């Protein structure tokens, strides 16, 4: 009888443990609108691959800066987040547009008119972070970003996107809160692989925001100290 009780309790405990584990591991997928805003936020900022270079000096050091931009001379479209991306030392300037799809975040990547200068756009005041939509080339390279609990993953294999030299580029990207891992496989016109070095960008602390915050704190301390000194002076005068 005792054996039956022990077996029953053990089975009940196992069932409860399994149910709790299942409930704990169940993750609710956020709405696509929320995903667009989240991946855009993670994609925005200052990044570099210095950690990767330290482990593998053969990889070129690349900095990446990206920021939200407004498109001028264009009809407003809701649900789209436009991000300007600038890479150095491998120079690359692109407009990344994140939008809602049925079950994923759609990413559209477009280049600019060669005569249109956008260098340093993210260093300009926020009101000046605008792009003339007529200077954005209509041809785009698209891929879908699928949500995972800690990141967004996308690729456009096997077709990729055509290049001006008659080849194609197949892109893979993983966007997380503190980094962007990208791999562009560039193929020539005869389908030979020309370049395929994965780049591991990691977030770098942005200078403007901390400086602004410290400035506010300093201003508050300065103001508080003035009030304290004024009160102290008034007390001295009364005495």
mmCIF file of N, CA, C and O in Angstrom, residues 154-191:
data_model
loop_
_atom_site.group_PDB
_atom_site.id
_atom_site.type_symbol
_atom_site.label_atom_id
_atom_site.label_comp_id
_atom_site.label_asym_id
_atom_site.label_seq_id
_atom_site.Cartn_x
_atom_site.Cartn_y
_atom_site.Cartn_z
ATOM 1 N N UNK A 154 17.678 36.376 -40.431
ATOM 2 C CA UNK A 154 17.165 36.437 -41.789
ATOM 3 C C UNK A 154 18.226 36.122 -42.818
ATOM 4 O O UNK A 154 19.428 36.265 -42.563
ATOM 5 N N UNK A 155 17.803 35.668 -43.979
ATOM 6 C CA UNK A 155 18.697 35.469 -45.113
ATOM 7 C C UNK A 155 17.856 35.436 -46.382
ATOM 8 O O UNK A 155 16.636 35.275 -46.332
ATOM 9 N N UNK A 156 18.532 35.626 -47.521
ATOM 10 C CA UNK A 156 17.822 35.593 -48.811
ATOM 11 C C UNK A 156 18.402 34.526 -49.732
ATOM 12 O O UNK A 156 18.482 34.695 -50.937
ATOM 13 N N UNK A 157 18.830 33.425 -49.119
ATOM 14 C CA UNK A 157 19.323 32.282 -49.887
ATOM 15 C C UNK A 157 18.127 31.536 -50.492
ATOM 16 O O UNK A 157 17.046 31.505 -49.894
ATOM 17 N N UNK A 158 18.269 30.941 -51.676
ATOM 18 C CA UNK A 158 19.482 30.802 -52.477
ATOM 19 C C UNK A 158 19.619 31.848 -53.579
ATOM 20 O O UNK A 158 20.668 31.960 -54.196
ATOM 21 N N UNK A 159 18.574 32.633 -53.822
ATOM 22 C CA UNK A 159 18.606 33.542 -54.974
ATOM 23 C C UNK A 159 19.421 34.800 -54.714
ATOM 24 O O UNK A 159 20.109 35.300 -55.601
ATOM 25 N N UNK A 160 19.370 35.323 -53.492
ATOM 26 C CA UNK A 160 20.106 36.534 -53.186
ATOM 27 C C UNK A 160 19.613 37.724 -53.980
ATOM 28 O O UNK A 160 18.460 37.787 -54.401
ATOM 29 N N UNK A 161 20.519 38.681 -54.208
ATOM 30 C CA UNK A 161 20.190 39.881 -54.973
ATOM 31 C C UNK A 161 21.263 40.116 -56.032
ATOM 32 O O UNK A 161 22.449 39.871 -55.788
ATOM 33 N N UNK A 162 20.871 40.585 -57.213
ATOM 34 C CA UNK A 162 21.845 40.793 -58.291
ATOM 35 C C UNK A 162 22.779 41.963 -57.999
ATOM 36 O O UNK A 162 22.406 42.920 -57.311
ATOM 37 N N UNK A 163 24.009 41.875 -58.516
ATOM 38 C CA UNK A 163 24.975 42.961 -58.399
ATOM 39 C C UNK A 163 25.144 43.641 -59.749
ATOM 40 O O UNK A 163 24.741 43.113 -60.791
ATOM 41 N N UNK A 164 25.761 44.817 -59.729
ATOM 42 C CA UNK A 164 25.951 45.568 -60.972
ATOM 43 C C UNK A 164 26.915 44.879 -61.930
ATOM 44 O O UNK A 164 26.917 45.160 -63.122
ATOM 45 N N UNK A 165 27.735 43.944 -61.408
ATOM 46 C CA UNK A 165 28.714 43.248 -62.250
ATOM 47 C C UNK A 165 28.149 41.967 -62.855
ATOM 48 O O UNK A 165 28.886 41.212 -63.494
ATOM 49 N N UNK A 166 26.864 41.706 -62.634
ATOM 50 C CA UNK A 166 26.262 40.510 -63.195
ATOM 51 C C UNK A 166 26.276 39.314 -62.266
ATOM 52 O O UNK A 166 25.807 38.238 -62.634
ATOM 53 N N UNK A 167 26.787 39.492 -61.070
ATOM 54 C CA UNK A 167 26.804 38.412 -60.095
ATOM 55 C C UNK A 167 25.632 38.524 -59.135
ATOM 56 O O UNK A 167 24.580 39.078 -59.479
ATOM 57 N N UNK A 168 25.820 38.037 -57.945
ATOM 58 C CA UNK A 168 24.767 38.135 -56.938
ATOM 59 C C UNK A 168 25.394 38.137 -55.547
ATOM 60 O O UNK A 168 26.556 37.737 -55.364
ATOM 61 N N UNK A 169 24.627 38.605 -54.576
ATOM 62 C CA UNK A 169 25.062 38.586 -53.189
ATOM 63 C C UNK A 169 23.977 37.912 -52.358
ATOM 64 O O UNK A 169 22.797 38.267 -52.446
ATOM 65 N N UNK A 170 24.381 36.920 -51.586
ATOM 66 C CA UNK A 170 23.474 36.211 -50.685
ATOM 67 C C UNK A 170 23.805 36.672 -49.269
ATOM 68 O O UNK A 170 24.934 36.511 -48.803
ATOM 69 N N UNK A 171 22.828 37.259 -48.599
ATOM 70 C CA UNK A 171 23.063 37.871 -47.294
ATOM 71 C C UNK A 171 22.400 37.075 -46.179
ATOM 72 O O UNK A 171 21.284 36.577 -46.331
ATOM 73 N N UNK A 172 23.122 36.992 -45.064
ATOM 74 C CA UNK A 172 22.585 36.423 -43.830
ATOM 75 C C UNK A 172 22.849 37.426 -42.712
ATOM 76 O O UNK A 172 23.927 38.032 -42.661
ATOM 77 N N UNK A 173 21.880 37.608 -41.827
ATOM 78 C CA UNK A 173 22.056 38.580 -40.758
ATOM 79 C C UNK A 173 21.347 38.102 -39.503
ATOM 80 O O UNK A 173 20.280 37.475 -39.568
ATOM 81 N N UNK A 174 21.979 38.356 -38.368
ATOM 82 C CA UNK A 174 21.388 38.106 -37.063
ATOM 83 C C UNK A 174 21.500 39.383 -36.252
ATOM 84 O O UNK A 174 22.602 39.889 -36.033
ATOM 85 N N UNK A 175 20.357 39.905 -35.819
ATOM 86 C CA UNK A 175 20.328 41.154 -35.060
ATOM 87 C C UNK A 175 19.917 40.840 -33.629
ATOM 88 O O UNK A 175 18.851 40.270 -33.388
ATOM 89 N N UNK A 176 20.773 41.201 -32.677
ATOM 90 C CA UNK A 176 20.453 41.035 -31.261
ATOM 91 C C UNK A 176 20.574 42.387 -30.574
ATOM 92 O O UNK A 176 20.924 43.389 -31.204
ATOM 93 N N UNK A 177 20.311 42.414 -29.298
ATOM 94 C CA UNK A 177 20.279 43.681 -28.583
ATOM 95 C C UNK A 177 21.636 44.374 -28.569
ATOM 96 O O UNK A 177 21.712 45.598 -28.596
ATOM 97 N N UNK A 178 22.706 43.597 -28.549
ATOM 98 C CA UNK A 178 24.045 44.185 -28.432
ATOM 99 C C UNK A 178 24.957 43.867 -29.601
ATOM 100 O O UNK A 178 26.171 44.076 -29.503
ATOM 101 N N UNK A 179 24.399 43.399 -30.710
ATOM 102 C CA UNK A 179 25.281 43.092 -31.824
ATOM 103 C C UNK A 179 24.545 42.750 -33.094
ATOM 104 O O UNK A 179 23.345 42.464 -33.089
ATOM 105 N N UNK A 180 25.298 42.796 -34.192
ATOM 106 C CA UNK A 180 24.790 42.432 -35.509
ATOM 107 C C UNK A 180 25.830 41.524 -36.164
ATOM 108 O O UNK A 180 26.981 41.927 -36.350
ATOM 109 N N UNK A 181 25.443 40.309 -36.472
ATOM 110 C CA UNK A 181 26.320 39.384 -37.189
ATOM 111 C C UNK A 181 25.843 39.320 -38.632
ATOM 112 O O UNK A 181 24.673 39.011 -38.892
ATOM 113 N N UNK A 182 26.747 39.614 -39.561
ATOM 114 C CA UNK A 182 26.349 39.629 -40.972
ATOM 115 C C UNK A 182 27.340 38.849 -41.820
ATOM 116 O O UNK A 182 28.534 38.793 -41.521
ATOM 117 N N UNK A 183 26.803 38.243 -42.859
ATOM 118 C CA UNK A 183 27.627 37.511 -43.818
ATOM 119 C C UNK A 183 27.079 37.776 -45.208
ATOM 120 O O UNK A 183 25.930 37.426 -45.500
ATOM 121 N N UNK A 184 27.886 38.411 -46.045
ATOM 122 C CA UNK A 184 27.528 38.651 -47.442
ATOM 123 C C UNK A 184 28.408 37.767 -48.324
ATOM 124 O O UNK A 184 29.621 37.968 -48.402
ATOM 125 N N UNK A 185 27.780 36.810 -48.965
ATOM 126 C CA UNK A 185 28.504 35.963 -49.917
ATOM 127 C C UNK A 185 28.348 36.593 -51.298
ATOM 128 O O UNK A 185 27.256 36.592 -51.866
ATOM 129 N N UNK A 186 29.436 37.130 -51.808
ATOM 130 C CA UNK A 186 29.404 37.832 -53.091
ATOM 131 C C UNK A 186 29.939 36.903 -54.185
ATOM 132 O O UNK A 186 31.070 36.407 -54.102
ATOM 133 N N UNK A 187 29.117 36.684 -55.199
ATOM 134 C CA UNK A 187 29.474 35.799 -56.305
ATOM 135 C C UNK A 187 29.668 36.605 -57.586
ATOM 136 O O UNK A 187 28.973 37.611 -57.810
ATOM 137 N N UNK A 188 30.618 36.179 -58.407
ATOM 138 C CA UNK A 188 30.858 36.822 -59.685
ATOM 139 C C UNK A 188 29.848 36.384 -60.731
ATOM 140 O O UNK A 188 28.951 35.578 -60.467
ATOM 141 N N UNK A 189 30.026 36.914 -61.948
ATOM 142 C CA UNK A 189 29.094 36.603 -63.039
ATOM 143 C C UNK A 189 29.101 35.127 -63.400
ATOM 144 O O UNK A 189 28.099 34.581 -63.859
ATOM 145 N N UNK A 190 30.239 34.470 -63.188
ATOM 146 C CA UNK A 190 30.325 33.032 -63.497
ATOM 147 C C UNK A 190 30.035 32.176 -62.266
ATOM 148 O O UNK A 190 30.407 31.001 -62.203
ATOM 149 N N UNK A 191 29.402 32.786 -61.245
ATOM 150 C CA UNK A 191 28.950 32.108 -60.030
ATOM 151 C C UNK A 191 30.105 31.671 -59.127
ATOM 152 O O UNK A 191 29.925 30.817 -58.256
#
